[in-house]
Structure formats: C-alpha cells, structure tokens
XYZ file of N, CA and C in Angstrom:
354
model
N -115.943 81.421 36.433
C -114.701 80.799 36.940
C -114.997 79.333 36.755
N -113.945 78.651 36.119
C -114.204 77.135 35.785
C -113.529 76.361 37.094
N -114.026 75.200 37.251
C -113.810 74.282 38.260
C -112.498 73.465 37.801
N -111.497 73.503 38.766
C -110.308 72.580 38.177
C -110.120 71.280 39.043
N -109.767 70.410 38.283
C -109.659 68.919 38.842
C -108.441 68.425 39.154
N -107.347 69.285 38.966
C -105.966 68.765 39.120
C -105.705 68.167 40.408
N -106.111 68.588 41.582
C -105.780 67.905 42.910
C -106.329 66.607 42.835
N -107.698 66.351 42.650
C -108.394 65.070 42.604
C -107.872 64.239 41.606
N -107.567 64.537 40.298
C -106.964 63.631 39.382
C -105.621 63.194 39.702
N -104.784 64.311 40.160
C -103.398 63.862 40.609
C -103.358 62.842 41.553
N -104.334 62.923 42.474
C -104.382 61.895 43.753
C -104.841 60.524 43.093
N -105.676 60.479 42.172
C -106.350 59.263 41.606
C -105.241 58.754 40.719
N -104.469 59.413 39.857
C -103.454 59.007 39.170
C -102.147 58.446 40.061
N -101.814 59.127 41.140
C -100.939 58.682 41.988
C -101.207 57.295 42.540
N -102.498 57.302 42.966
C -102.956 56.030 43.539
C -102.823 54.797 42.556
N -103.080 55.091 41.386
C -103.122 54.188 40.271
C -101.651 53.688 39.943
N -100.796 54.728 39.830
C -99.348 54.377 39.556
C -98.745 53.596 40.836
N -99.251 53.817 41.896
C -98.760 53.252 43.171
C -99.311 51.796 43.002
N -100.207 51.239 42.437
C -100.748 50.038 42.348
C -99.888 49.187 40.966
N -99.454 50.249 40.009
C -98.647 49.485 38.997
C -97.251 49.491 39.371
N -96.867 49.717 40.503
C -95.379 49.568 40.811
C -94.764 48.133 40.436
N -93.618 48.098 40.044
C -93.050 46.777 39.729
C -93.421 46.388 38.310
N -94.535 47.012 37.582
C -94.700 46.683 36.110
C -93.689 47.084 35.321
N -93.475 46.574 34.052
C -92.491 46.998 33.130
C -92.817 48.186 32.224
N -91.854 48.884 31.650
C -92.029 49.851 30.752
C -93.238 50.927 31.182
N -93.873 51.132 29.805
C -94.935 52.151 29.879
C -96.026 51.887 31.185
N -96.121 50.580 31.288
C -97.221 50.266 32.031
C -96.969 50.631 33.473
N -95.915 51.163 33.941
C -95.727 51.708 35.275
C -95.597 53.271 35.262
N -95.484 53.622 34.026
C -95.211 55.064 33.838
C -96.074 56.031 33.231
N -97.044 55.504 32.366
C -97.988 56.066 31.723
C -99.598 55.905 32.127
N -100.267 56.825 32.477
C -101.622 56.688 33.207
C -102.489 55.694 32.424
N -102.656 55.977 31.021
C -103.668 54.929 30.514
C -103.166 53.491 30.536
N -101.771 53.406 30.281
C -101.238 52.129 30.102
C -101.195 51.346 31.481
N -100.929 52.172 32.621
C -101.002 51.679 33.966
C -102.447 51.332 34.204
N -103.362 52.015 33.854
C -104.810 51.852 34.221
C -105.205 50.528 33.666
N -104.894 50.262 32.521
C -105.152 48.915 31.815
C -104.658 47.793 32.536
N -103.181 47.898 32.745
C -102.536 46.933 33.388
C -102.979 46.550 34.839
N -103.269 47.630 35.616
C -103.981 47.416 36.939
C -105.252 46.799 36.905
N -106.098 47.106 35.842
C -107.377 46.471 35.730
C -107.200 44.850 35.254
N -106.376 44.664 34.653
C -106.038 43.209 34.140
C -105.508 42.556 35.456
N -104.490 43.194 36.139
C -104.052 42.668 37.304
C -105.243 42.489 38.395
N -106.070 43.166 38.594
C -107.089 43.187 39.522
C -108.164 41.896 39.264
N -108.190 41.717 37.790
C -109.041 40.531 37.452
C -108.456 39.308 37.815
N -107.154 39.090 37.528
C -106.381 37.914 37.821
C -106.345 37.580 39.310
N -106.245 38.966 39.946
C -106.311 38.685 41.345
C -107.624 38.198 42.057
N -108.654 38.485 41.393
C -110.032 38.020 41.830
C -110.050 36.575 41.442
N -109.802 36.135 40.184
C -109.865 34.781 39.812
C -109.072 33.929 40.593
N -107.730 34.305 40.718
C -106.606 33.460 41.389
C -107.055 33.120 42.839
N -107.723 34.154 43.535
C -108.159 33.768 44.857
C -109.140 32.632 45.007
N -110.082 32.411 43.878
C -110.784 31.245 43.855
C -110.010 30.170 43.505
N -109.130 30.189 42.573
C -108.209 29.295 41.945
C -107.408 28.434 43.046
N -106.796 29.392 44.033
C -106.041 28.775 45.070
C -106.851 27.718 45.616
N -108.062 27.803 45.966
C -108.917 26.966 46.828
C -108.864 25.641 46.152
N -109.153 25.746 44.888
C -109.271 24.307 43.834
C -107.749 23.924 44.013
N -106.648 24.726 43.816
C -105.415 24.057 43.875
C -105.072 23.339 45.241
N -105.573 23.924 46.304
C -105.266 23.370 47.634
C -106.038 21.980 47.707
N -107.223 21.995 47.343
C -108.050 20.812 47.492
C -107.255 19.721 46.621
N -106.892 20.027 45.433
C -106.006 18.975 44.488
C -104.721 18.495 45.469
N -104.235 19.384 46.006
C -103.041 18.984 46.764
C -103.295 18.215 47.981
N -104.369 18.487 48.510
C -104.878 17.512 49.782
C -105.232 16.210 49.412
N -105.961 16.148 48.163
C -106.299 14.891 47.792
C -105.107 13.960 47.347
N -104.008 14.582 46.648
C -102.937 13.989 46.336
C -102.134 13.410 47.442
N -102.139 14.305 48.563
C -101.429 13.731 49.781
C -102.127 12.646 50.353
N -103.305 12.839 50.376
C -104.126 11.574 51.053
C -103.949 10.307 50.389
N -103.998 10.513 49.023
C -103.877 9.355 48.186
C -102.607 8.561 48.246
N -101.548 9.478 48.307
C -100.259 8.852 48.543
C -100.119 8.131 49.862
N -100.522 8.772 50.959
C -100.482 8.051 52.032
C -101.370 6.732 52.302
N -102.601 6.811 51.705
C -103.474 5.814 51.911
C -102.929 4.613 50.900
N -102.534 4.735 49.881
C -101.905 3.653 48.783
C -100.870 2.937 49.687
N -100.253 3.446 50.720
C -99.293 2.781 51.469
C -99.909 1.404 52.207
N -101.075 1.739 52.559
C -101.803 0.758 53.198
C -102.719 -0.110 52.328
N -102.590 -0.018 51.134
C -103.439 -0.939 50.031
C -104.581 -0.493 49.843
N -104.816 0.794 49.643
C -106.253 1.370 49.409
C -106.138 2.540 48.439
N -107.170 3.038 47.660
C -107.091 4.061 46.735
C -107.759 5.094 47.587
N -107.547 6.409 47.112
C -108.340 7.614 47.691
C -109.859 7.445 47.690
N -110.357 7.053 46.366
C -111.730 7.021 46.233
C -112.360 5.872 47.049
N -111.862 4.930 47.242
C -112.357 3.785 48.192
C -112.253 4.186 49.652
N -111.078 4.889 49.792
C -110.883 5.347 51.276
C -111.822 6.313 51.761
N -112.241 7.271 50.905
C -113.388 8.189 51.083
C -114.822 7.609 51.096
N -115.084 6.711 50.089
C -116.309 5.937 50.273
C -116.444 5.315 51.559
N -115.390 4.620 52.229
C -115.449 3.877 53.389
C -115.609 4.885 54.596
N -114.911 5.999 54.579
C -115.168 6.979 55.579
C -116.774 7.356 55.636
N -117.152 7.808 54.339
C -118.634 8.235 54.381
C -119.608 7.399 54.839
N -119.351 5.965 54.407
C -120.271 5.065 54.902
C -120.078 4.804 56.354
N -119.033 5.005 56.873
C -118.870 4.668 58.532
C -119.322 6.070 59.052
N -119.673 7.096 58.397
C -120.291 8.393 58.838
C -119.173 8.955 59.680
N -118.016 9.024 59.143
C -116.685 9.739 59.768
C -116.520 11.069 59.125
N -116.710 12.099 59.871
C -116.607 13.462 59.168
C -115.339 14.136 59.699
N -114.355 14.053 58.603
C -113.052 14.610 58.606
C -112.873 15.227 57.332
N -112.667 16.511 57.305
C -112.335 17.075 55.927
C -110.993 16.822 55.238
N -110.981 17.020 54.188
C -109.679 16.595 53.324
C -108.284 17.515 53.685
N -108.592 18.761 54.324
C -107.585 19.570 54.797
C -106.916 18.838 56.017
N -107.726 18.302 56.841
C -107.259 17.799 58.210
C -106.626 16.449 57.714
N -107.319 15.515 56.954
C -106.727 14.255 56.567
C -105.446 14.345 55.771
N -105.119 15.368 54.862
C -103.749 15.647 54.371
C -102.887 16.115 55.561
N -103.164 16.983 56.360
C -102.241 17.418 57.438
C -101.781 16.081 58.355
N -102.685 15.189 58.685
C -102.537 14.070 59.289
C -101.623 13.060 58.274
N -101.830 13.096 56.907
C -101.019 11.981 56.271
C -99.659 12.541 56.285
N -99.374 13.822 56.413
C -97.892 14.424 56.431
C -97.389 14.260 57.722
N -98.200 14.562 58.636
C -97.381 14.544 60.092
C -97.592 13.318 60.821
N -98.678 12.642 60.706
C -98.793 11.478 61.404
C -99.516 10.393 60.750
N -98.788 9.694 59.829
C -99.569 8.748 59.100
C -100.108 7.421 59.846
N -99.714 7.267 61.113
C -100.261 6.148 61.782
C -101.800 6.351 62.203
N -102.133 7.705 62.156
C -103.501 8.031 62.498
C -104.290 7.797 61.329
N -103.761 7.891 60.000
C -104.440 7.527 58.734
C -104.557 6.007 58.701
N -103.611 5.335 59.154
C -103.776 3.899 59.128
C -104.921 3.334 59.882
N -105.463 4.052 61.199
C -106.634 3.641 61.757
C -107.845 4.139 61.026
N -107.698 5.240 60.389
C -108.928 5.743 59.385
C -108.995 4.602 58.252
N -107.894 4.081 57.680
C -108.125 3.052 56.674
C -108.566 1.721 57.231
N -108.364 1.411 58.420
C -108.953 0.300 59.079
C -110.579 0.396 59.033
N -110.812 1.658 59.527
C -112.406 1.990 59.684
C -112.888 1.958 58.396
N -112.291 2.504 57.279
C -112.842 2.459 55.962
C -112.960 1.122 55.300
N -112.161 0.190 55.585
C -111.995 -1.086 55.093
C -113.246 -2.011 55.736
N -113.544 -1.760 56.803
C -114.558 -2.396 57.428
C -115.912 -1.988 56.852
N -116.043 -0.745 56.486
C -117.327 -0.318 55.942
C -117.514 -0.454 54.384
N -116.487 -0.840 53.733
C -116.513 -0.779 52.454
C -117.482 -1.834 51.804
N -117.547 -3.148 52.551
C -118.318 -4.102 51.861
C -119.827 -4.076 52.043
N -120.078 -3.205 53.014
C -121.534 -2.940 53.468
C -122.534 -2.006 52.612
C-alpha cells in the first residue's frame, strides 16, 4: 500500500493560497503561480521592514532641519553643536519636539551655537 499525501499537501496549498489572497489573476488561483508570487512578496516584506527604518530617519532629519533653519542654523551644524556639547538626544525625539514643541528646539539651538566655535 502506498502513502498518500493529499491531506498534507492540501493543507499546505490552502495555507499558500490564503497568503496569496488579494493577488490578481492566476497568482491567487493556481498553486505554482501563487507560490512564486508569495515568495516575491515575502522577499519584499523582509527588505521593506529594513527600508522603513531608513525612510523614518530621513523624515526625522528633514523635520529637524526645517525647524532648526527657522532659528538660523543648518541641520549639520546643529548636530555638530549638540555632539560637541555632549547632549544625547536621538533624532526621533528631536523630530517629535520640532513638530510638537519648537520652543524646546530653540533652547537646543542656543546650546549648539555656544559649542560650535569650540
């Protein structure tokens, strides 16, 4: 008597087609096409989780730069001044402050300006 794989393979195929839900045409209906589409999707999923971190850092830098320029300073000089003053605040927090409370950023700009010449 030979072994049959119908139950296991059907379960595997159902799981695969479930992941391919929302794809167009054969990519959601046929096993082989769905498998390839899901593999590509998983690859992009992995890559984009890392890309999101880069995108957010860029957004934070843009927000900080826009806020700091109102006080007559550029982003790079601002960060240089803060690092020389040994102020440890990450870009995420600075960007949040730039959006919600620009007056606090003004204080940081003053600190940075004091330490730029040194």
